[in-house]
Coordinates of N, CA, C and O in Angstrom, one line a residue:
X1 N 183.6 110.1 112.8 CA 183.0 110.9 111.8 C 181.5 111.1 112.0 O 180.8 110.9 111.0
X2 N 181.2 111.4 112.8 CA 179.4 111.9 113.0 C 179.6 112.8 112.9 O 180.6 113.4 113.2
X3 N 178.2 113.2 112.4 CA 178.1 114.7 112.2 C 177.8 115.5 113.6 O 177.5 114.9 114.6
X4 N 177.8 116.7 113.5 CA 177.3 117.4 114.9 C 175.6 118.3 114.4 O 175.4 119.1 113.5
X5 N 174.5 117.9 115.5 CA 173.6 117.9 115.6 C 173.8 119.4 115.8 O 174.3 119.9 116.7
X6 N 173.1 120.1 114.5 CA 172.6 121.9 115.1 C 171.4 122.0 115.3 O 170.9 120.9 115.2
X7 N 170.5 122.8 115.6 CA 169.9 123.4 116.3 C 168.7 124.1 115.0 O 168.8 125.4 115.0
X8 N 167.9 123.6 114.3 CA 167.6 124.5 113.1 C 166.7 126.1 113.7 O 165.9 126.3 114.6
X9 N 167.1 126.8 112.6 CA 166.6 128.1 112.8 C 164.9 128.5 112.6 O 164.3 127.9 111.7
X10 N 164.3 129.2 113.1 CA 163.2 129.6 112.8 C 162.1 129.3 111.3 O 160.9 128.9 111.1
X11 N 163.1 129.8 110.7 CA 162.6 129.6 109.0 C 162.6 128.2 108.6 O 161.7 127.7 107.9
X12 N 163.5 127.6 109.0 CA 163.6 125.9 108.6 C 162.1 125.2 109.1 O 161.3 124.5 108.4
X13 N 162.1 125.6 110.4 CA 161.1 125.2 111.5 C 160.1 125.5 110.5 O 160.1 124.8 109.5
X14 N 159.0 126.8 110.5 CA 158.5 127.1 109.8 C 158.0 126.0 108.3 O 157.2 125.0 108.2
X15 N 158.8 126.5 107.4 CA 158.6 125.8 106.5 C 158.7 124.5 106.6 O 158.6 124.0 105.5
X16 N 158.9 123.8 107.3 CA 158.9 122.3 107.2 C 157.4 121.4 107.9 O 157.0 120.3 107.9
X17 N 156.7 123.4 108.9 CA 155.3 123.1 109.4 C 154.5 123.1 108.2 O 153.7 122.3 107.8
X18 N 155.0 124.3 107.6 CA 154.0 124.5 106.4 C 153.7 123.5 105.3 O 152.6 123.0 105.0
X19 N 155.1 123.2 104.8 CA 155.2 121.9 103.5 C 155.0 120.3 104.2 O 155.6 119.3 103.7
X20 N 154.0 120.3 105.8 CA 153.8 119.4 106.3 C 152.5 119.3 106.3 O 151.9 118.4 105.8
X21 N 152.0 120.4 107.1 CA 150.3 121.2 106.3 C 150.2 121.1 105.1 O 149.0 120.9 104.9
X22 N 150.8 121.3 104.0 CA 150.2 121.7 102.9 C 150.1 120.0 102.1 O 149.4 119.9 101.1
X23 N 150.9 118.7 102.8 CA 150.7 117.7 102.5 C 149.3 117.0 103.4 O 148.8 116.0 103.0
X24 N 148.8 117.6 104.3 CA 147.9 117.3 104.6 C 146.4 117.8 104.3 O 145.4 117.2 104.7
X25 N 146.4 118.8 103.7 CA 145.6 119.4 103.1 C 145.6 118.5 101.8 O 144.9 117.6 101.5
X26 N 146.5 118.9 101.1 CA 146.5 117.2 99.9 C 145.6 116.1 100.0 O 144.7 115.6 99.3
X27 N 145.9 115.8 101.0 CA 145.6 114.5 101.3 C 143.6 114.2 101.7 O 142.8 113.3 101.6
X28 N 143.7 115.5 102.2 CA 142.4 115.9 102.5 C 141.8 116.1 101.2 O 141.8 115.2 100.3
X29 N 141.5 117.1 101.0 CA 141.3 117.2 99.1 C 141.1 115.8 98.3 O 140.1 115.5 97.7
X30 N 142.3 114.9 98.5 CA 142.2 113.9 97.6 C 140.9 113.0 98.2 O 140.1 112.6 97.5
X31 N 141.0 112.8 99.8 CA 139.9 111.9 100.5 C 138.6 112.5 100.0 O 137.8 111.7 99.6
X32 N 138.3 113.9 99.9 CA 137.3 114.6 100.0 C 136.7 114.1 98.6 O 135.6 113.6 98.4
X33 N 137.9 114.4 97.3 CA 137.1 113.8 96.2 C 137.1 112.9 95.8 O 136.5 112.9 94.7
X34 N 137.5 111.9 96.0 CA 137.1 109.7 96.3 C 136.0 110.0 96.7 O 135.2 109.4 96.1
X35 N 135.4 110.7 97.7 CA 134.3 110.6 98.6 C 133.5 110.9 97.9 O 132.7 110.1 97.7
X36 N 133.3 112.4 97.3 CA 132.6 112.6 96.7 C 131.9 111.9 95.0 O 130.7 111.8 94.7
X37 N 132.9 111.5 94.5 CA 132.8 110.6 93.2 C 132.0 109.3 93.5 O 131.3 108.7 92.6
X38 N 132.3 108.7 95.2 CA 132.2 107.5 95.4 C 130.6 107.6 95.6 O 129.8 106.9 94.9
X39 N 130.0 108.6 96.5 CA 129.3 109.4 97.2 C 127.8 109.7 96.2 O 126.6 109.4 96.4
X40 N 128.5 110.4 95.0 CA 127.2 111.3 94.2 C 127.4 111.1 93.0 O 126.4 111.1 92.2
X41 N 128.4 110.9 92.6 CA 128.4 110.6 90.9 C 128.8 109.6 90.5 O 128.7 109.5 89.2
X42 N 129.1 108.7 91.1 CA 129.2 107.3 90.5 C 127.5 106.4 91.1 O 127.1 105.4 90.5
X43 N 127.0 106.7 91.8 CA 125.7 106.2 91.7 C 124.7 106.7 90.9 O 123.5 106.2 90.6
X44 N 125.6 108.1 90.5 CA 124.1 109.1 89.6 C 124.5 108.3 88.2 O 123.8 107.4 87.7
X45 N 125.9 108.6 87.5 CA 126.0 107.4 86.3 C 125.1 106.4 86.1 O 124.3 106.2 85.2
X46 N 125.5 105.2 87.7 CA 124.7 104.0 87.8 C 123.6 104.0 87.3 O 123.2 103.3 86.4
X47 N 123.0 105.3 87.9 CA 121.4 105.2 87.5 C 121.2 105.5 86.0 O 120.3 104.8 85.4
X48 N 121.9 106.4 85.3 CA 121.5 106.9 84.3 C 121.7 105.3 83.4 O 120.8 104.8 82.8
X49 N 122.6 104.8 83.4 CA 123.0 103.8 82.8 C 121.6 102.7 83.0 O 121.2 102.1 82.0
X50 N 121.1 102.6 84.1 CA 120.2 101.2 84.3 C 118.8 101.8 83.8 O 117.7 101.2 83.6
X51 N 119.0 103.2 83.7 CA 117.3 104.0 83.0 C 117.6 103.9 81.3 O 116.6 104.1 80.5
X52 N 118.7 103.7 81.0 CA 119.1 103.7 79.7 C 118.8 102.0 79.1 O 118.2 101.5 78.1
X53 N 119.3 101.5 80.2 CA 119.4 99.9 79.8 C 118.0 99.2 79.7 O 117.5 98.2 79.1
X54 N 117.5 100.1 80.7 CA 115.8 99.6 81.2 C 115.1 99.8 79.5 O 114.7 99.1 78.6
X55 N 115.2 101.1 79.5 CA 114.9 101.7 78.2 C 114.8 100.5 77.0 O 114.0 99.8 76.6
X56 N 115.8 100.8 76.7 CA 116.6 99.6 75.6 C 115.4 98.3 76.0 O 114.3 98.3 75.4
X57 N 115.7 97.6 76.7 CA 115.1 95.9 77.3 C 113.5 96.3 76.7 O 113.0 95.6 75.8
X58 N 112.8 97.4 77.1 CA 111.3 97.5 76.9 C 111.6 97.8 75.4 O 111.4 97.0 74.5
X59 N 112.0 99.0 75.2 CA 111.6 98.4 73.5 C 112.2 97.3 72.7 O 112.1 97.5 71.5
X60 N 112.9 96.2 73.1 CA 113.4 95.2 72.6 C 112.0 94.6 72.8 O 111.2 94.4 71.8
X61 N 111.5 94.2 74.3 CA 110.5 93.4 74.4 C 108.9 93.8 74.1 O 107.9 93.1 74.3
X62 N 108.9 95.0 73.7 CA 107.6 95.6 73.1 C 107.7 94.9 71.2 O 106.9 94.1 70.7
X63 N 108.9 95.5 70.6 CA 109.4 95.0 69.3 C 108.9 93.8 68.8 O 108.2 93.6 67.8
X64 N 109.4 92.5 70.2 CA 109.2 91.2 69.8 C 108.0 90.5 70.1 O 107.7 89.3 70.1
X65 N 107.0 92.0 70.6 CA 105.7 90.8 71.2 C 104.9 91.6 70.1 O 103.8 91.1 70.0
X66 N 104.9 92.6 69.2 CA 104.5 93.1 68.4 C 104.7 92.5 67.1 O 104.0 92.6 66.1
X67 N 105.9 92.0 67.3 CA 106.0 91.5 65.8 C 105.7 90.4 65.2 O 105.7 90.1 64.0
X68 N 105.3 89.4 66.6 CA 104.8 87.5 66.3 C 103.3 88.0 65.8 O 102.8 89.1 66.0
X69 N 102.9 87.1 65.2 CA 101.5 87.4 64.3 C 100.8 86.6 65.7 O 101.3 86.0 66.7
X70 N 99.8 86.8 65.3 CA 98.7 86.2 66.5 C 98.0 84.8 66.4 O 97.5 84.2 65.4
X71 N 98.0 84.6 67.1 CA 97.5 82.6 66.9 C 96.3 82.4 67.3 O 95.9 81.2 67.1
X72 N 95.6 83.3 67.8 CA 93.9 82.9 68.2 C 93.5 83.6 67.4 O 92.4 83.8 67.9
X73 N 93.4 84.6 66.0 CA 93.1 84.7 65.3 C 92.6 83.8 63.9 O 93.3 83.1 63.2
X74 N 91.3 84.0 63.7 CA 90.6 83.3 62.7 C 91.0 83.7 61.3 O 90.2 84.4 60.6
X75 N 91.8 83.4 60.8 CA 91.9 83.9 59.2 C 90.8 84.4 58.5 O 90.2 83.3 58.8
X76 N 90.1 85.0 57.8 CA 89.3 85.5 57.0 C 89.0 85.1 55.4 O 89.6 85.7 54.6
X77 N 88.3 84.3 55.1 CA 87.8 83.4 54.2 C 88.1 84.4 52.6 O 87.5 85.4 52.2
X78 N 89.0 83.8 52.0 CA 89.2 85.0 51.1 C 88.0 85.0 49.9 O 87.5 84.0 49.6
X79 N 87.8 85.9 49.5 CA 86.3 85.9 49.0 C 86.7 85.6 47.0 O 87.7 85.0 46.6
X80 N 85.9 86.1 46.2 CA 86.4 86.0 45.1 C 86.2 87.6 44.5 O 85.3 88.4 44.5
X81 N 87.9 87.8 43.9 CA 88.2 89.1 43.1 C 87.0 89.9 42.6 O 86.3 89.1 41.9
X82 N 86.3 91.2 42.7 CA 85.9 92.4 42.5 C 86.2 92.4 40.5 O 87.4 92.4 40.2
X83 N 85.5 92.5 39.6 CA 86.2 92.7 38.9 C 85.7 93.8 38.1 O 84.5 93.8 37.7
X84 N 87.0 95.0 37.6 CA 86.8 96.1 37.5 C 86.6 96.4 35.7 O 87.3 95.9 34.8
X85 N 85.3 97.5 35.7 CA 84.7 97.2 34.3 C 85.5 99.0 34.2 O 85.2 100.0 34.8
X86 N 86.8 98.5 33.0 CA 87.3 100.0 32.5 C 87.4 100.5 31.2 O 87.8 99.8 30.4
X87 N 87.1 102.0 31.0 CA 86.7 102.1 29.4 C 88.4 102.4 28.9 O 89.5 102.1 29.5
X88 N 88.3 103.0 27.8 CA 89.7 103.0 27.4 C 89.6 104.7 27.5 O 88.7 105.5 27.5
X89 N 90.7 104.8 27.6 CA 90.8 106.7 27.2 C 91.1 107.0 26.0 O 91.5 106.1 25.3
X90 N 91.1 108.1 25.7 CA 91.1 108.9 24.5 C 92.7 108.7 24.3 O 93.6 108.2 25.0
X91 N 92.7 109.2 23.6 CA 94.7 109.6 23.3 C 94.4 111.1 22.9 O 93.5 111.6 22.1
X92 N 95.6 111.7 23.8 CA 95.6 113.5 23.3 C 96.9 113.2 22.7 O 97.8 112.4 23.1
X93 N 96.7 114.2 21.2 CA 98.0 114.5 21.4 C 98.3 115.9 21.4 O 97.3 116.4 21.0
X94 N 99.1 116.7 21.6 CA 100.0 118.2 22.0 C 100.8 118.4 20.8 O 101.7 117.6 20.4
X95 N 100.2 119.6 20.0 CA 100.8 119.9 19.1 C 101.7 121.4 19.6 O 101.0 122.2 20.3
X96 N 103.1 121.7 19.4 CA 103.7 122.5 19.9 C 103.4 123.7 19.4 O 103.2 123.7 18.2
X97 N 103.4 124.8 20.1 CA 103.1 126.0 19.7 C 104.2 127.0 19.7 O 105.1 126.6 20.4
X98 N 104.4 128.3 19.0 CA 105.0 129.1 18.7 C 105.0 130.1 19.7 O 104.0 130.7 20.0
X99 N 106.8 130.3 20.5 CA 106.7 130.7 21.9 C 106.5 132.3 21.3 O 105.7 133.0 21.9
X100 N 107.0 132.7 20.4 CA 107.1 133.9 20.2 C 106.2 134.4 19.0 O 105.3 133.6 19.0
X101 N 105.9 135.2 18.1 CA 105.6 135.9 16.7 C 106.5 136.2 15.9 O 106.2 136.8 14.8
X102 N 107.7 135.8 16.4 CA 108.7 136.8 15.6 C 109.6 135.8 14.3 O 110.5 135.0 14.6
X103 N 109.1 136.3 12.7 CA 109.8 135.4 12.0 C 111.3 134.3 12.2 O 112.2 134.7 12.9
X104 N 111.3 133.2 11.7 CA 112.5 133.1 11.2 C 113.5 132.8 10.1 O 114.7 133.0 10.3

């Protein structure tokens, strides 16, 4: 029971070059953009990420060298209170006036 081996026709031929090319072209395509991702945009990310991070680290360490008080500094001898000679004010008072003329 074996089969008998024919002979395929033109069109078979054909299309089996074509849908053999067109898996190789695939495949090309696919290498082409691994390559490219691997290539140009995954190192451009990289960078944006490590200018970002860099970013961040300096104003963290700007923050914390700004914010410790200073230790070779001399304190300033606090002097004695100013003391302020104030009169009293008047008291107004506002008596309300009549918006209009017109009886009521």
């Amino acid at each position: 029971m074996s089969k008998i081996q024919t002979k395929k026709t033109l069109f078979p031929k054909i299309n089996d070059q074509y849908q053999y090319h067109l898996k190789q072209l695939e495949k090309k395509r696919f290498h082409f953009k691994v390559r490219l991702i691997l290539t140009v945009i995954l190192p451009v990310f990289i960078f944006v990420v490590f200018i970002k991070a860099a970013n961040t680290f300096i104003r963290i360490k700007i923050r914390n060298l700004f914010s410790k008080p200073f230790h070779n500094c001399v304190p300033e001898k606090q002097g004695l209170p100013i003391p302020i000679q104030g009169e009293p004010v008047e008291k107004e008072t506002i008596h309300p006036q009549r918006v209009s003329d017109e009886p009521k």
